[in-house]
Amino acid sequence: MSQTIRLSPATLALLLIPPLMWAGNAVVGRLMQDVVPPVTLNFLRWALAFVLLLPLAAWVLRPGSVLWSHWRRFALLGLLGVGLYNALQYLALQTSSPINVTLVAASTPVWMLLLGHFFYAVRISRRAVLGALLSLAGVAVVLSRGEFSQLQALRLVPGDALMLLASLIWAWYSWLLVRPRPGSEPAAIRADWAAFLLAQILLGLAWASLMTAGEWLTLPALPAGASHIDWGWPLAAAVLFVAVGPSLLAYRCWGAGVARVGPTVAGFFANLTPLFAALLSAVLLGEPPRWHHALGFVLIVGGIWVSSRRS
């Protein structure tokens, strides 16, 4: 006998919002590549997210807060989810094409399965493998626009390796959310989503600031009066979007969604990101969706449905 994990409308919304926001993040990151250095963009994103979240959970930063006795846990979550993942994605977009980056990111469900099996004793079922194959096939259809010869022409570049590392890091981060070591996470913080995220951002910003400092040490010298950052409304709007949408909203929904269905099933929803990215690009470029978008959607959703079934 097998049963399907119940994907209520609320659960579906929690799992659909993050890939939609991440698709927008990829588009904005690509648009900003000549406006602001990539690691600096990641720092600005999380710095603004910290300021916006502070009124909701300032108590977690007080001197007597239980955060300080569990700082190692949140330092690790902050390193993976705040300091590394998006910085690597923005860096990947500097040397790799969007089609390569999104295709590599589609390997996330595979890393979810492997990490769950080897480190959390979660059995890999045939249904999970079939779901992964269906989902990856859907991504391939979308990215190739139904012409699979385009996939054969792909060439790996340094950005692809960075995105592969980012995908592995995100899978690890997702498992850490639902499988904390006993006693490593105070219940008071975990029960408050704003406090839980703010604790990660606080320590994640420490990592992000170190990475940003390293980036600026390696940037080439510019003539007097020139700047590596093009300050203006486009940058302000981009930072506001990535701080609110892909950061606060997406991370809140992802954490809640993973808690409901587990990281393995949630990982398949991440494969909707390239589909949403294709649709957003179509809207921005004035090109209507085509048949390969519909076929890709059917395959990805089929992979989600198959993977959500349990023996």
mmCIF file of C-alpha atoms in Angstrom:
data_model
loop_
_atom_site.group_PDB
_atom_site.id
_atom_site.type_symbol
_atom_site.label_atom_id
_atom_site.label_comp_id
_atom_site.label_asym_id
_atom_site.label_seq_id
_atom_site.Cartn_x
_atom_site.Cartn_y
_atom_site.Cartn_z
ATOM 1 C CA MET A 1 0.000 0.000 0.000
ATOM 2 C CA SER A 2 1.106 3.549 -0.563
ATOM 3 C CA GLN A 3 -0.294 6.853 0.534
ATOM 4 C CA THR A 4 0.243 10.362 -0.686
ATOM 5 C CA ILE A 5 1.474 13.085 1.612
ATOM 6 C CA ARG A 6 -1.428 15.512 1.868
ATOM 7 C CA LEU A 7 -0.579 18.648 -0.074
ATOM 8 C CA SER A 8 -3.253 21.051 1.103
ATOM 9 C CA PRO A 9 -3.695 24.427 -0.619
ATOM 10 C CA ALA A 10 -1.799 26.088 2.229
ATOM 11 C CA THR A 11 1.089 23.600 1.950
ATOM 12 C CA LEU A 12 1.181 24.019 -1.828
ATOM 13 C CA ALA A 13 1.359 27.794 -1.411
ATOM 14 C CA LEU A 14 4.249 27.448 1.050
ATOM 15 C CA LEU A 15 6.162 25.276 -1.425
ATOM 16 C CA LEU A 16 5.305 27.266 -4.578
ATOM 17 C CA ILE A 17 6.217 30.746 -3.309
ATOM 18 C CA PRO A 18 9.955 30.014 -2.791
ATOM 19 C CA PRO A 19 10.688 28.807 -6.372
ATOM 20 C CA LEU A 20 8.725 31.780 -7.748
ATOM 21 C CA MET A 21 10.782 34.167 -5.617
ATOM 22 C CA TRP A 22 14.027 32.360 -6.488
ATOM 23 C CA ALA A 23 13.222 32.633 -10.174
ATOM 24 C CA GLY A 24 12.852 36.376 -9.731
ATOM 25 C CA ASN A 25 16.102 36.389 -7.774
ATOM 26 C CA ALA A 26 17.952 34.751 -10.670
ATOM 27 C CA VAL A 27 16.574 37.316 -13.121
ATOM 28 C CA VAL A 28 17.491 40.234 -10.849
ATOM 29 C CA GLY A 29 20.932 38.788 -10.128
ATOM 30 C CA ARG A 30 21.608 38.590 -13.835
ATOM 31 C CA LEU A 31 20.408 42.168 -14.385
ATOM 32 C CA MET A 32 22.627 43.470 -11.566
ATOM 33 C CA GLN A 33 25.863 41.816 -12.672
ATOM 34 C CA ASP A 34 27.211 45.100 -14.109
ATOM 35 C CA VAL A 35 25.703 47.242 -11.346
ATOM 36 C CA VAL A 36 27.125 45.742 -8.142
ATOM 37 C CA PRO A 37 29.698 43.002 -7.351
ATOM 38 C CA PRO A 38 27.901 39.677 -6.711
ATOM 39 C CA VAL A 39 29.047 38.975 -3.141
ATOM 40 C CA THR A 40 28.349 42.596 -2.220
ATOM 41 C CA LEU A 41 24.808 42.208 -3.574
ATOM 42 C CA ASN A 42 24.348 39.221 -1.270
ATOM 43 C CA PHE A 43 25.535 41.265 1.719
ATOM 44 C CA LEU A 44 23.254 44.225 0.894
ATOM 45 C CA ARG A 45 20.337 41.826 0.471
ATOM 46 C CA TRP A 46 20.699 40.264 3.902
ATOM 47 C CA ALA A 47 21.597 43.521 5.650
ATOM 48 C CA LEU A 48 18.285 45.027 4.534
ATOM 49 C CA ALA A 49 16.429 41.804 5.417
ATOM 50 C CA PHE A 50 17.938 42.033 8.916
ATOM 51 C CA VAL A 51 16.697 45.625 9.345
ATOM 52 C CA LEU A 52 13.192 44.726 8.119
ATOM 53 C CA LEU A 53 12.948 41.694 10.399
ATOM 54 C CA LEU A 54 14.359 43.384 13.501
ATOM 55 C CA PRO A 55 11.063 44.927 14.752
ATOM 56 C CA LEU A 56 9.445 41.459 14.766
ATOM 57 C CA ALA A 57 12.079 39.602 16.767
ATOM 58 C CA ALA A 58 14.486 41.997 18.445
ATOM 59 C CA TRP A 59 14.166 40.001 21.692
ATOM 60 C CA VAL A 60 16.320 37.224 20.299
ATOM 61 C CA LEU A 61 19.347 39.570 20.240
ATOM 62 C CA ARG A 62 19.191 40.619 23.910
ATOM 63 C CA PRO A 63 22.183 39.770 26.121
ATOM 64 C CA GLY A 64 20.264 37.100 28.050
ATOM 65 C CA SER A 65 18.804 35.419 24.954
ATOM 66 C CA VAL A 66 19.161 31.649 24.552
ATOM 67 C CA LEU A 67 20.630 32.383 21.119
ATOM 68 C CA TRP A 68 24.089 32.979 22.563
ATOM 69 C CA SER A 69 24.311 29.564 24.213
ATOM 70 C CA HIS A 70 23.371 27.924 20.884
ATOM 71 C CA TRP A 71 25.350 30.189 18.566
ATOM 72 C CA ARG A 72 27.147 27.313 16.830
ATOM 73 C CA ARG A 73 23.878 25.965 15.439
ATOM 74 C CA PHE A 74 22.835 29.312 13.986
ATOM 75 C CA ALA A 75 26.357 30.097 12.790
ATOM 76 C CA LEU A 76 26.212 26.933 10.641
ATOM 77 C CA LEU A 77 22.716 27.693 9.320
ATOM 78 C CA GLY A 78 23.746 31.277 8.632
ATOM 79 C CA LEU A 79 26.899 30.181 6.815
ATOM 80 C CA LEU A 80 25.005 27.787 4.533
ATOM 81 C CA GLY A 81 21.710 29.596 3.921
ATOM 82 C CA VAL A 82 22.783 33.248 4.150
ATOM 83 C CA GLY A 83 26.521 33.495 3.642
ATOM 84 C CA LEU A 84 27.191 30.895 0.960
ATOM 85 C CA TYR A 85 24.204 29.787 -1.107
ATOM 86 C CA ASN A 86 23.154 33.021 -2.754
ATOM 87 C CA ALA A 87 26.674 34.422 -2.939
ATOM 88 C CA LEU A 88 27.656 31.340 -4.949
ATOM 89 C CA GLN A 89 24.574 31.744 -7.165
ATOM 90 C CA TYR A 90 25.360 35.399 -7.910
ATOM 91 C CA LEU A 91 28.983 34.450 -8.606
ATOM 92 C CA ALA A 92 27.856 31.635 -10.906
ATOM 93 C CA LEU A 93 25.837 34.085 -12.993
ATOM 94 C CA GLN A 94 29.033 36.033 -13.697
ATOM 95 C CA THR A 95 30.596 33.229 -15.747
ATOM 96 C CA SER A 96 27.746 30.880 -16.618
ATOM 97 C CA SER A 97 24.591 31.290 -18.656
ATOM 98 C CA PRO A 98 21.156 31.190 -16.984
ATOM 99 C CA ILE A 99 20.339 27.924 -18.778
ATOM 100 C CA ASN A 100 23.423 26.219 -17.309
ATOM 101 C CA VAL A 101 22.876 27.622 -13.812
ATOM 102 C CA THR A 102 19.226 26.559 -13.614
ATOM 103 C CA LEU A 103 19.976 23.138 -15.067
ATOM 104 C CA VAL A 104 22.703 22.513 -12.487
ATOM 105 C CA ALA A 105 20.410 23.768 -9.714
ATOM 106 C CA ALA A 106 17.883 21.136 -10.779
ATOM 107 C CA SER A 107 20.201 18.548 -9.216
ATOM 108 C CA THR A 108 19.073 19.681 -5.732
ATOM 109 C CA PRO A 109 16.481 16.868 -5.267
ATOM 110 C CA VAL A 110 19.204 14.324 -6.039
ATOM 111 C CA TRP A 111 21.415 15.803 -3.310
ATOM 112 C CA MET A 112 18.397 15.779 -0.974
ATOM 113 C CA LEU A 113 17.975 12.053 -1.562
ATOM 114 C CA LEU A 114 21.669 11.232 -1.177
ATOM 115 C CA LEU A 115 22.240 13.306 1.953
ATOM 116 C CA GLY A 116 19.085 11.894 3.521
ATOM 117 C CA HIS A 117 20.229 8.346 2.770
ATOM 118 C CA PHE A 118 23.857 8.584 3.891
ATOM 119 C CA PHE A 119 23.576 10.956 6.853
ATOM 120 C CA TYR A 120 19.997 10.633 8.097
ATOM 121 C CA ALA A 121 19.266 6.956 7.351
ATOM 122 C CA VAL A 122 16.368 7.790 5.014
ATOM 123 C CA ARG A 123 15.740 5.022 2.496
ATOM 124 C CA ILE A 124 15.733 6.014 -1.179
ATOM 125 C CA SER A 125 12.596 4.489 -2.668
ATOM 126 C CA ARG A 126 11.999 3.682 -6.296
ATOM 127 C CA ARG A 127 9.215 6.256 -6.283
ATOM 128 C CA ALA A 128 11.670 8.946 -5.173
ATOM 129 C CA VAL A 129 14.078 7.985 -7.960
ATOM 130 C CA LEU A 130 11.252 8.021 -10.525
ATOM 131 C CA GLY A 131 10.071 11.388 -9.219
ATOM 132 C CA ALA A 132 13.590 12.789 -9.556
ATOM 133 C CA LEU A 133 13.865 11.545 -13.145
ATOM 134 C CA LEU A 134 10.467 12.978 -14.109
ATOM 135 C CA SER A 135 11.275 16.312 -12.524
ATOM 136 C CA LEU A 136 14.672 16.544 -14.199
ATOM 137 C CA ALA A 137 13.069 15.633 -17.529
ATOM 138 C CA GLY A 138 10.615 18.493 -17.084
ATOM 139 C CA VAL A 139 13.456 20.913 -16.375
ATOM 140 C CA ALA A 140 15.310 19.668 -19.463
ATOM 141 C CA VAL A 141 12.218 20.237 -21.635
ATOM 142 C CA VAL A 142 11.830 23.811 -20.395
ATOM 143 C CA LEU A 143 15.499 24.717 -20.670
ATOM 144 C CA SER A 144 15.926 23.170 -24.118
ATOM 145 C CA ARG A 145 12.680 24.721 -25.370
ATOM 146 C CA GLY A 146 11.739 21.263 -26.601
ATOM 147 C CA GLU A 147 14.869 21.020 -28.748
ATOM 148 C CA PHE A 148 17.115 18.536 -26.969
ATOM 149 C CA SER A 149 20.033 19.276 -29.291
ATOM 150 C CA GLN A 150 20.513 22.433 -27.203
ATOM 151 C CA LEU A 151 21.326 20.302 -24.160
ATOM 152 C CA GLN A 152 24.046 18.488 -26.101
ATOM 153 C CA ALA A 153 25.664 21.832 -26.870
ATOM 154 C CA LEU A 154 26.056 22.779 -23.186
ATOM 155 C CA ARG A 155 29.633 23.397 -22.025
ATOM 156 C CA LEU A 156 30.614 23.448 -18.362
ATOM 157 C CA VAL A 157 32.301 26.609 -17.059
ATOM 158 C CA PRO A 158 33.466 27.642 -13.546
ATOM 159 C CA GLY A 159 30.002 29.051 -12.776
ATOM 160 C CA ASP A 160 28.465 25.602 -13.233
ATOM 161 C CA ALA A 161 30.781 24.166 -10.582
ATOM 162 C CA LEU A 162 29.867 27.010 -8.220
ATOM 163 C CA MET A 163 26.156 26.338 -8.738
ATOM 164 C CA LEU A 164 26.682 22.618 -8.162
ATOM 165 C CA LEU A 165 28.313 23.442 -4.834
ATOM 166 C CA ALA A 166 25.466 25.857 -4.028
ATOM 167 C CA SER A 167 22.882 23.124 -4.713
ATOM 168 C CA LEU A 168 24.659 20.716 -2.376
ATOM 169 C CA ILE A 169 24.836 23.413 0.305
ATOM 170 C CA TRP A 170 21.106 24.123 -0.020
ATOM 171 C CA ALA A 171 20.276 20.430 0.332
ATOM 172 C CA TRP A 172 22.388 20.242 3.501
ATOM 173 C CA TYR A 173 20.754 23.410 4.861
ATOM 174 C CA SER A 174 17.282 21.947 4.259
ATOM 175 C CA TRP A 175 18.099 18.743 6.127
ATOM 176 C CA LEU A 176 19.535 20.730 9.030
ATOM 177 C CA LEU A 177 16.220 22.564 9.330
ATOM 178 C CA VAL A 178 14.266 19.375 10.053
ATOM 179 C CA ARG A 179 16.929 17.207 11.696
ATOM 180 C CA PRO A 180 18.682 19.338 14.338
ATOM 181 C CA ARG A 181 20.939 17.588 16.827
ATOM 182 C CA PRO A 182 19.185 17.043 20.172
ATOM 183 C CA GLY A 183 19.664 20.071 22.392
ATOM 184 C CA SER A 184 21.263 22.184 19.625
ATOM 185 C CA GLU A 185 18.242 24.413 19.040
ATOM 186 C CA PRO A 186 16.220 26.271 21.702
ATOM 187 C CA ALA A 187 12.492 25.685 21.402
ATOM 188 C CA ALA A 188 11.707 29.347 22.133
ATOM 189 C CA ILE A 189 13.524 30.480 18.990
ATOM 190 C CA ARG A 190 12.274 27.664 16.768
ATOM 191 C CA ALA A 191 8.672 28.406 17.737
ATOM 192 C CA ASP A 192 9.016 32.006 16.481
ATOM 193 C CA TRP A 193 9.712 32.063 12.737
ATOM 194 C CA ALA A 194 10.948 35.659 12.783
ATOM 195 C CA ALA A 195 13.364 34.972 15.651
ATOM 196 C CA PHE A 196 14.559 31.768 13.984
ATOM 197 C CA LEU A 197 15.316 33.559 10.711
ATOM 198 C CA LEU A 198 16.780 36.644 12.410
ATOM 199 C CA ALA A 199 19.215 34.442 14.370
ATOM 200 C CA GLN A 200 20.402 32.906 11.107
ATOM 201 C CA ILE A 201 20.698 36.278 9.369
ATOM 202 C CA LEU A 202 22.653 37.825 12.259
ATOM 203 C CA LEU A 203 25.378 35.198 12.179
ATOM 204 C CA GLY A 204 25.070 34.784 8.415
ATOM 205 C CA LEU A 205 25.853 38.474 7.986
ATOM 206 C CA ALA A 206 29.122 37.930 9.848
ATOM 207 C CA TRP A 207 30.104 35.361 7.217
ATOM 208 C CA ALA A 208 28.768 37.525 4.378
ATOM 209 C CA SER A 209 30.756 40.550 5.567
ATOM 210 C CA LEU A 210 33.988 38.521 5.572
ATOM 211 C CA MET A 211 33.243 37.286 2.038
ATOM 212 C CA THR A 212 32.433 40.828 0.885
ATOM 213 C CA ALA A 213 35.684 42.127 2.338
ATOM 214 C CA GLY A 214 37.543 39.409 0.455
ATOM 215 C CA GLU A 215 35.727 40.330 -2.754
ATOM 216 C CA TRP A 216 36.698 44.004 -2.486
ATOM 217 C CA LEU A 217 40.328 43.066 -1.877
ATOM 218 C CA THR A 218 40.337 41.267 -5.236
ATOM 219 C CA LEU A 219 38.462 43.876 -7.310
ATOM 220 C CA PRO A 220 40.616 45.721 -9.859
ATOM 221 C CA ALA A 221 41.615 49.312 -9.196
ATOM 222 C CA LEU A 222 39.489 51.985 -10.866
ATOM 223 C CA PRO A 223 40.288 55.529 -12.001
ATOM 224 C CA ALA A 224 39.662 58.343 -9.532
ATOM 225 C CA GLY A 225 35.947 59.060 -9.159
ATOM 226 C CA ALA A 226 34.857 55.682 -10.531
ATOM 227 C CA SER A 227 33.045 53.060 -8.434
ATOM 228 C CA HIS A 228 32.379 49.346 -8.626
ATOM 229 C CA ILE A 229 28.793 50.055 -7.543
ATOM 230 C CA ASP A 230 26.357 51.979 -9.730
ATOM 231 C CA TRP A 231 24.234 53.620 -7.044
ATOM 232 C CA GLY A 232 20.732 54.496 -8.183
ATOM 233 C CA TRP A 233 17.089 53.492 -8.210
ATOM 234 C CA PRO A 234 17.627 50.259 -10.187
ATOM 235 C CA LEU A 235 20.002 48.967 -7.503
ATOM 236 C CA ALA A 236 17.720 50.170 -4.692
ATOM 237 C CA ALA A 237 14.707 48.419 -6.238
ATOM 238 C CA ALA A 238 16.711 45.241 -6.824
ATOM 239 C CA VAL A 239 18.003 45.112 -3.241
ATOM 240 C CA LEU A 240 14.515 45.765 -1.866
ATOM 241 C CA PHE A 241 13.058 42.932 -3.945
ATOM 242 C CA VAL A 242 15.728 40.343 -3.098
ATOM 243 C CA ALA A 243 15.568 41.294 0.591
ATOM 244 C CA VAL A 244 11.786 40.956 0.869
ATOM 245 C CA GLY A 245 10.887 38.274 -1.695
ATOM 246 C CA PRO A 246 13.681 35.713 -2.076
ATOM 247 C CA SER A 247 14.926 36.345 1.473
ATOM 248 C CA LEU A 248 12.203 36.935 4.069
ATOM 249 C CA LEU A 249 9.172 35.568 2.221
ATOM 250 C CA ALA A 250 10.857 32.627 0.505
ATOM 251 C CA TYR A 251 12.872 31.513 3.547
ATOM 252 C CA ARG A 252 9.817 31.726 5.799
ATOM 253 C CA CYS A 253 7.714 29.677 3.386
ATOM 254 C CA TRP A 254 10.507 27.181 2.670
ATOM 255 C CA GLY A 255 11.121 26.499 6.356
ATOM 256 C CA ALA A 256 7.412 25.976 7.016
ATOM 257 C CA GLY A 257 6.965 23.860 3.886
ATOM 258 C CA VAL A 258 9.942 21.631 4.668
ATOM 259 C CA ALA A 259 8.591 21.118 8.195
ATOM 260 C CA ARG A 260 5.286 19.874 6.733
ATOM 261 C CA VAL A 261 6.452 17.505 3.987
ATOM 262 C CA GLY A 262 10.169 16.938 4.635
ATOM 263 C CA PRO A 263 13.168 18.079 2.610
ATOM 264 C CA THR A 264 12.994 15.261 0.041
ATOM 265 C CA VAL A 265 9.503 16.115 -1.231
ATOM 266 C CA ALA A 266 10.103 19.859 -0.836
ATOM 267 C CA GLY A 267 13.238 19.528 -2.941
ATOM 268 C CA PHE A 268 11.187 18.584 -5.986
ATOM 269 C CA PHE A 269 9.271 21.856 -5.752
ATOM 270 C CA ALA A 270 12.597 23.660 -6.154
ATOM 271 C CA ASN A 271 12.654 22.273 -9.707
ATOM 272 C CA LEU A 272 9.809 24.657 -10.530
ATOM 273 C CA THR A 273 12.325 27.516 -10.324
ATOM 274 C CA PRO A 274 13.602 27.216 -13.932
ATOM 275 C CA LEU A 275 10.009 26.916 -15.173
ATOM 276 C CA PHE A 276 9.037 30.106 -13.349
ATOM 277 C CA ALA A 277 12.246 31.742 -14.587
ATOM 278 C CA ALA A 278 11.326 30.843 -18.169
ATOM 279 C CA LEU A 279 7.843 32.293 -17.710
ATOM 280 C CA LEU A 280 9.180 35.494 -16.116
ATOM 281 C CA SER A 281 11.671 35.875 -18.937
ATOM 282 C CA ALA A 282 8.874 35.335 -21.435
ATOM 283 C CA VAL A 283 6.845 38.113 -19.807
ATOM 284 C CA LEU A 284 9.807 40.493 -19.658
ATOM 285 C CA LEU A 285 10.747 39.766 -23.263
ATOM 286 C CA GLY A 286 7.163 39.888 -24.505
ATOM 287 C CA GLU A 287 7.235 36.241 -25.632
ATOM 288 C CA PRO A 288 4.134 34.157 -24.783
ATOM 289 C CA PRO A 289 4.497 30.701 -23.146
ATOM 290 C CA ARG A 290 4.817 27.807 -25.603
ATOM 291 C CA TRP A 291 4.053 24.095 -25.619
ATOM 292 C CA HIS A 292 7.333 23.097 -23.987
ATOM 293 C CA HIS A 293 6.434 25.170 -20.913
ATOM 294 C CA ALA A 294 3.218 23.172 -20.511
ATOM 295 C CA LEU A 295 4.976 19.828 -21.032
ATOM 296 C CA GLY A 296 7.721 20.764 -18.586
ATOM 297 C CA PHE A 297 5.123 21.776 -16.014
ATOM 298 C CA VAL A 298 3.318 18.421 -16.367
ATOM 299 C CA LEU A 299 6.558 16.456 -15.938
ATOM 300 C CA ILE A 300 7.734 18.486 -12.935
ATOM 301 C CA VAL A 301 4.352 18.243 -11.207
ATOM 302 C CA GLY A 302 4.302 14.528 -12.026
ATOM 303 C CA GLY A 303 7.656 14.150 -10.315
ATOM 304 C CA ILE A 304 6.342 16.016 -7.260
ATOM 305 C CA TRP A 305 3.240 13.778 -7.093
ATOM 306 C CA VAL A 306 5.199 10.551 -7.453
ATOM 307 C CA SER A 307 7.829 11.582 -4.909
ATOM 308 C CA SER A 308 5.176 12.592 -2.350
ATOM 309 C CA ARG A 309 3.890 9.016 -2.166
ATOM 310 C CA ARG A 310 5.179 6.743 0.588
ATOM 311 C CA SER A 311 5.087 2.968 0.889
#
